[in-house]
Each structure stands twice: as C-alpha cells, then as structure tokens.
C-alpha cells in the first residue's frame, strides 16, 4: 500500500512560505523602527553637574530633535587641556546622512563665562560624509561645554552640547 500525505505537498510548501514571510515581518525591525530607536535612545542631555564620559560613537539628538549628531572620534580623548579635533556625523530624522549643512562648534566654560579664541570652530566635510572640527583649544582645567550647531541651507539651525570636565 502506498503512503498518501494528509496534506498535499503544494499546500505544505505554500504554508511554509507564508509562515516564513510572516516571521520576517513580525520578527524583524524595519529601517524606520531602527532609526526611531536610535533617536529615542540617543543621549540628549548632559550638564555642568553631570559631565559626559567620552565614548567614541556616542549619538545625541539636537535640542529640537531635528538631527542625530554622532561624536565619531575625539583626538585626543577628552581628559586634559589640549587642542582637540572632533569628527562628527549628522543624520536627519529618517537617519539619512546629511552633508549639505554648515556645522560649527562653540567651546565655552559656562562657570567662567568665557570661550576660546577663535570663538567658533568651523567644520569641514570630508569624503566620508564626516565633519571635522580642528584645533578646538580647550586650554583651561574645568568643565567645558562644546556646543555643536547644525545650520541648514534655509538658515534654520539646531544645537547639541557635550560637557567634559578636563584636568590641567
């Protein structure tokens, strides 16, 4: 006697395919979900009272939530007074890289009421869609606020800050 499957093979194949597709849709995050999670989980606040600990690649949302700014690298690592170079990236709310904005940094010491000379450090855009801020002279021990301003072509801008407590 020959074995007869209870369910025809074509139905099993279709059912397996449908289950696989359903699992993909239900079990995997979309690009929009991942982007939303990155914005939601990005550190958005530090202060004089709670300065940052440097972590390469830390993401922070701008004050109005327009951009996600990533501190890719700081040379040297923020610990002592020195001339600093920062590399940052900027992404919009859909996590698309933004390379048509003006980026500048304004390092200040809020507790002392002064900044650096020059007052601003203008960023240059490199071929990897990264903005480089060169020669930020953080010359004095204490808490420094480095405010990054991102200005769009239409003149609108948004800001984000990092605070680092530097030793002499």
PDB file of C-alpha atoms in Angstrom:
ATOM      1  CA  UNK A   1       0.000   0.000   0.000  1.00  0.00           C
ATOM      2  CA  UNK A   2       1.294   3.395  -0.945  1.00  0.00           C
ATOM      3  CA  UNK A   3       1.547   6.242   1.649  1.00  0.00           C
ATOM      4  CA  UNK A   4      -0.720   9.207   0.949  1.00  0.00           C
ATOM      5  CA  UNK A   5       0.247  12.510   2.649  1.00  0.00           C
ATOM      6  CA  UNK A   6      -2.556  14.045   4.675  1.00  0.00           C
ATOM      7  CA  UNK A   7      -1.849  17.499   3.235  1.00  0.00           C
ATOM      8  CA  UNK A   8      -0.853  17.842  -0.407  1.00  0.00           C
ATOM      9  CA  UNK A   9       2.795  18.846  -0.869  1.00  0.00           C
ATOM     10  CA  UNK A  10       1.930  22.087  -2.668  1.00  0.00           C
ATOM     11  CA  UNK A  11      -0.160  23.210   0.325  1.00  0.00           C
ATOM     12  CA  UNK A  12       2.691  22.474   2.739  1.00  0.00           C
ATOM     13  CA  UNK A  13       5.116  24.442   0.572  1.00  0.00           C
ATOM     14  CA  UNK A  14       2.721  27.390   0.409  1.00  0.00           C
ATOM     15  CA  UNK A  15       2.096  27.227   4.160  1.00  0.00           C
ATOM     16  CA  UNK A  16       5.836  27.110   4.921  1.00  0.00           C
ATOM     17  CA  UNK A  17       6.438  30.105   2.654  1.00  0.00           C
ATOM     18  CA  UNK A  18       3.622  32.071   4.273  1.00  0.00           C
ATOM     19  CA  UNK A  19       4.951  31.303   7.750  1.00  0.00           C
ATOM     20  CA  UNK A  20       8.472  32.374   6.746  1.00  0.00           C
ATOM     21  CA  UNK A  21       7.262  35.682   5.308  1.00  0.00           C
ATOM     22  CA  UNK A  22       5.083  36.313   8.380  1.00  0.00           C
ATOM     23  CA  UNK A  23       8.018  35.653  10.696  1.00  0.00           C
ATOM     24  CA  UNK A  24      10.149  38.089   8.758  1.00  0.00           C
ATOM     25  CA  UNK A  25       7.554  40.835   9.012  1.00  0.00           C
ATOM     26  CA  UNK A  26       6.682  40.208  12.636  1.00  0.00           C
ATOM     27  CA  UNK A  27      10.130  39.382  13.970  1.00  0.00           C
ATOM     28  CA  UNK A  28      12.330  41.926  12.229  1.00  0.00           C
ATOM     29  CA  UNK A  29      12.508  45.633  12.729  1.00  0.00           C
ATOM     30  CA  UNK A  30      12.167  47.884   9.729  1.00  0.00           C
ATOM     31  CA  UNK A  31      14.693  50.598   8.937  1.00  0.00           C
ATOM     32  CA  UNK A  32      12.196  53.149  10.305  1.00  0.00           C
ATOM     33  CA  UNK A  33      11.967  51.214  13.593  1.00  0.00           C
ATOM     34  CA  UNK A  34      15.749  51.093  13.933  1.00  0.00           C
ATOM     35  CA  UNK A  35      16.033  54.805  13.146  1.00  0.00           C
ATOM     36  CA  UNK A  36      13.297  55.674  15.638  1.00  0.00           C
ATOM     37  CA  UNK A  37      15.041  53.577  18.281  1.00  0.00           C
ATOM     38  CA  UNK A  38      18.331  55.383  17.627  1.00  0.00           C
ATOM     39  CA  UNK A  39      16.637  58.777  18.115  1.00  0.00           C
ATOM     40  CA  UNK A  40      14.784  57.572  21.218  1.00  0.00           C
ATOM     41  CA  UNK A  41      17.877  56.013  22.776  1.00  0.00           C
ATOM     42  CA  UNK A  42      20.339  58.762  21.882  1.00  0.00           C
ATOM     43  CA  UNK A  43      21.700  60.631  24.831  1.00  0.00           C
ATOM     44  CA  UNK A  44      20.212  64.090  24.672  1.00  0.00           C
ATOM     45  CA  UNK A  45      21.339  65.734  27.871  1.00  0.00           C
ATOM     46  CA  UNK A  46      24.384  66.322  29.964  1.00  0.00           C
ATOM     47  CA  UNK A  47      25.288  69.327  32.066  1.00  0.00           C
ATOM     48  CA  UNK A  48      27.894  71.047  34.170  1.00  0.00           C
ATOM     49  CA  UNK A  49      26.716  68.942  37.118  1.00  0.00           C
ATOM     50  CA  UNK A  50      26.811  65.686  35.132  1.00  0.00           C
ATOM     51  CA  UNK A  51      29.582  65.965  32.524  1.00  0.00           C
ATOM     52  CA  UNK A  52      29.959  63.335  29.845  1.00  0.00           C
ATOM     53  CA  UNK A  53      32.312  60.396  29.916  1.00  0.00           C
ATOM     54  CA  UNK A  54      33.850  60.122  26.481  1.00  0.00           C
ATOM     55  CA  UNK A  55      32.596  57.229  24.398  1.00  0.00           C
ATOM     56  CA  UNK A  56      33.594  57.065  20.754  1.00  0.00           C
ATOM     57  CA  UNK A  57      30.484  56.884  18.578  1.00  0.00           C
ATOM     58  CA  UNK A  58      28.050  58.325  21.116  1.00  0.00           C
ATOM     59  CA  UNK A  59      24.878  59.670  19.492  1.00  0.00           C
ATOM     60  CA  UNK A  60      22.987  62.702  20.687  1.00  0.00           C
ATOM     61  CA  UNK A  61      19.817  64.336  19.374  1.00  0.00           C
ATOM     62  CA  UNK A  62      19.782  68.071  18.797  1.00  0.00           C
ATOM     63  CA  UNK A  63      17.647  70.252  21.075  1.00  0.00           C
ATOM     64  CA  UNK A  64      14.644  70.340  18.708  1.00  0.00           C
ATOM     65  CA  UNK A  65      15.104  66.724  17.588  1.00  0.00           C
ATOM     66  CA  UNK A  66      15.919  67.696  14.017  1.00  0.00           C
ATOM     67  CA  UNK A  67      19.249  65.884  13.791  1.00  0.00           C
ATOM     68  CA  UNK A  68      21.148  62.981  15.253  1.00  0.00           C
ATOM     69  CA  UNK A  69      24.779  64.007  15.783  1.00  0.00           C
ATOM     70  CA  UNK A  70      27.377  61.325  16.412  1.00  0.00           C
ATOM     71  CA  UNK A  71      30.711  62.115  18.027  1.00  0.00           C
ATOM     72  CA  UNK A  72      32.676  59.619  15.951  1.00  0.00           C
ATOM     73  CA  UNK A  73      36.069  60.420  17.433  1.00  0.00           C
ATOM     74  CA  UNK A  74      37.899  62.957  19.565  1.00  0.00           C
ATOM     75  CA  UNK A  75      41.657  63.363  19.301  1.00  0.00           C
ATOM     76  CA  UNK A  76      42.901  63.365  21.994  1.00  0.00           C
ATOM     77  CA  UNK A  77      40.375  61.689  24.273  1.00  0.00           C
ATOM     78  CA  UNK A  78      38.735  64.430  26.414  1.00  0.00           C
ATOM     79  CA  UNK A  79      40.649  64.278  29.683  1.00  0.00           C
ATOM     80  CA  UNK A  80      43.298  67.009  29.769  1.00  0.00           C
ATOM     81  CA  UNK A  81      43.621  70.540  28.428  1.00  0.00           C
ATOM     82  CA  UNK A  82      44.782  70.448  24.810  1.00  0.00           C
ATOM     83  CA  UNK A  83      43.932  71.282  21.193  1.00  0.00           C
ATOM     84  CA  UNK A  84      41.146  68.927  20.149  1.00  0.00           C
ATOM     85  CA  UNK A  85      39.966  67.594  16.815  1.00  0.00           C
ATOM     86  CA  UNK A  86      36.486  66.126  16.644  1.00  0.00           C
ATOM     87  CA  UNK A  87      34.910  64.124  13.871  1.00  0.00           C
ATOM     88  CA  UNK A  88      31.103  64.147  13.843  1.00  0.00           C
ATOM     89  CA  UNK A  89      28.367  62.886  11.562  1.00  0.00           C
ATOM     90  CA  UNK A  90      24.918  64.384  11.107  1.00  0.00           C
ATOM     91  CA  UNK A  91      21.751  62.465  10.220  1.00  0.00           C
ATOM     92  CA  UNK A  92      18.170  63.655   9.747  1.00  0.00           C
ATOM     93  CA  UNK A  93      15.054  62.213  11.411  1.00  0.00           C
ATOM     94  CA  UNK A  94      14.941  59.363   8.869  1.00  0.00           C
ATOM     95  CA  UNK A  95      18.592  58.524   9.710  1.00  0.00           C
ATOM     96  CA  UNK A  96      19.778  59.666   6.295  1.00  0.00           C
ATOM     97  CA  UNK A  97      23.270  61.163   6.285  1.00  0.00           C
ATOM     98  CA  UNK A  98      23.164  64.944   5.965  1.00  0.00           C
ATOM     99  CA  UNK A  99      26.029  66.517   4.055  1.00  0.00           C
ATOM    100  CA  UNK A 100      24.540  69.832   2.951  1.00  0.00           C
ATOM    101  CA  UNK A 101      24.587  71.671   6.286  1.00  0.00           C
ATOM    102  CA  UNK A 102      27.004  74.048   7.985  1.00  0.00           C
ATOM    103  CA  UNK A 103      28.469  72.645  11.207  1.00  0.00           C
ATOM    104  CA  UNK A 104      30.382  74.647  13.791  1.00  0.00           C
ATOM    105  CA  UNK A 105      31.434  74.229  17.404  1.00  0.00           C
ATOM    106  CA  UNK A 106      31.458  76.827  20.155  1.00  0.00           C
ATOM    107  CA  UNK A 107      33.558  75.668  23.120  1.00  0.00           C
ATOM    108  CA  UNK A 108      32.815  77.595  26.331  1.00  0.00           C
ATOM    109  CA  UNK A 109      33.373  77.326  30.067  1.00  0.00           C
ATOM    110  CA  UNK A 110      29.920  78.238  31.441  1.00  0.00           C
ATOM    111  CA  UNK A 111      31.147  78.502  35.045  1.00  0.00           C
ATOM    112  CA  UNK A 112      33.821  81.008  33.993  1.00  0.00           C
ATOM    113  CA  UNK A 113      31.804  82.908  31.382  1.00  0.00           C
ATOM    114  CA  UNK A 114      34.333  82.606  28.551  1.00  0.00           C
ATOM    115  CA  UNK A 115      35.085  80.579  25.485  1.00  0.00           C
ATOM    116  CA  UNK A 116      38.003  80.159  23.136  1.00  0.00           C
ATOM    117  CA  UNK A 117      39.790  82.251  20.549  1.00  0.00           C
ATOM    118  CA  UNK A 118      38.530  81.974  17.915  1.00  0.00           C
ATOM    119  CA  UNK A 119      35.020  81.830  19.328  1.00  0.00           C
ATOM    120  CA  UNK A 120      33.826  79.218  16.799  1.00  0.00           C
ATOM    121  CA  UNK A 121      35.460  76.252  15.122  1.00  0.00           C
ATOM    122  CA  UNK A 122      34.112  75.728  11.603  1.00  0.00           C
ATOM    123  CA  UNK A 123      33.801  72.140  10.377  1.00  0.00           C
ATOM    124  CA  UNK A 124      34.952  70.824   7.030  1.00  0.00           C
ATOM    125  CA  UNK A 125      33.135  67.984   5.282  1.00  0.00           C
ATOM    126  CA  UNK A 126      35.258  65.055   4.146  1.00  0.00           C
ATOM    127  CA  UNK A 127      34.536  62.430   1.521  1.00  0.00           C
ATOM    128  CA  UNK A 128      33.106  60.005   4.094  1.00  0.00           C
ATOM    129  CA  UNK A 129      30.281  62.452   4.971  1.00  0.00           C
ATOM    130  CA  UNK A 130      32.007  63.271   8.243  1.00  0.00           C
ATOM    131  CA  UNK A 131      32.511  66.782   9.583  1.00  0.00           C
ATOM    132  CA  UNK A 132      35.922  67.566  11.079  1.00  0.00           C
ATOM    133  CA  UNK A 133      36.373  70.267  13.719  1.00  0.00           C
ATOM    134  CA  UNK A 134      40.076  71.079  14.080  1.00  0.00           C
ATOM    135  CA  UNK A 135      42.063  72.909  16.779  1.00  0.00           C
ATOM    136  CA  UNK A 136      39.454  73.484  19.471  1.00  0.00           C
ATOM    137  CA  UNK A 137      41.759  74.963  22.110  1.00  0.00           C
ATOM    138  CA  UNK A 138      40.418  73.746  25.453  1.00  0.00           C
ATOM    139  CA  UNK A 139      43.176  75.497  27.348  1.00  0.00           C
ATOM    140  CA  UNK A 140      41.981  75.519  30.957  1.00  0.00           C
ATOM    141  CA  UNK A 141      41.044  72.850  33.527  1.00  0.00           C
ATOM    142  CA  UNK A 142      37.353  72.602  34.396  1.00  0.00           C
ATOM    143  CA  UNK A 143      34.054  71.846  32.698  1.00  0.00           C
ATOM    144  CA  UNK A 144      33.884  72.717  29.007  1.00  0.00           C
ATOM    145  CA  UNK A 145      30.653  72.850  27.039  1.00  0.00           C
ATOM    146  CA  UNK A 146      31.164  72.104  23.353  1.00  0.00           C
ATOM    147  CA  UNK A 147      28.024  73.207  21.557  1.00  0.00           C
ATOM    148  CA  UNK A 148      27.637  71.910  18.012  1.00  0.00           C
ATOM    149  CA  UNK A 149      25.351  73.973  15.785  1.00  0.00           C
ATOM    150  CA  UNK A 150      23.925  72.431  12.623  1.00  0.00           C
ATOM    151  CA  UNK A 151      22.595  75.037  10.192  1.00  0.00           C
ATOM    152  CA  UNK A 152      20.567  74.054   7.123  1.00  0.00           C
ATOM    153  CA  UNK A 153      20.731  75.883   3.790  1.00  0.00           C
ATOM    154  CA  UNK A 154      17.435  77.655   4.591  1.00  0.00           C
ATOM    155  CA  UNK A 155      19.009  79.224   7.701  1.00  0.00           C
ATOM    156  CA  UNK A 156      17.248  77.082  10.298  1.00  0.00           C
ATOM    157  CA  UNK A 157      19.531  75.608  12.911  1.00  0.00           C
ATOM    158  CA  UNK A 158      19.547  73.217  15.816  1.00  0.00           C
ATOM    159  CA  UNK A 159      22.144  72.597  18.524  1.00  0.00           C
ATOM    160  CA  UNK A 160      23.509  69.854  20.708  1.00  0.00           C
ATOM    161  CA  UNK A 161      26.074  70.031  23.514  1.00  0.00           C
ATOM    162  CA  UNK A 162      28.647  67.845  25.172  1.00  0.00           C
ATOM    163  CA  UNK A 163      30.198  68.681  28.559  1.00  0.00           C
ATOM    164  CA  UNK A 164      33.654  67.442  29.542  1.00  0.00           C
ATOM    165  CA  UNK A 165      35.498  68.034  32.808  1.00  0.00           C
ATOM    166  CA  UNK A 166      39.166  68.449  31.848  1.00  0.00           C
ATOM    167  CA  UNK A 167      42.200  68.205  34.091  1.00  0.00           C
ATOM    168  CA  UNK A 168      45.196  70.539  33.793  1.00  0.00           C
TER     169      UNK A 168
END
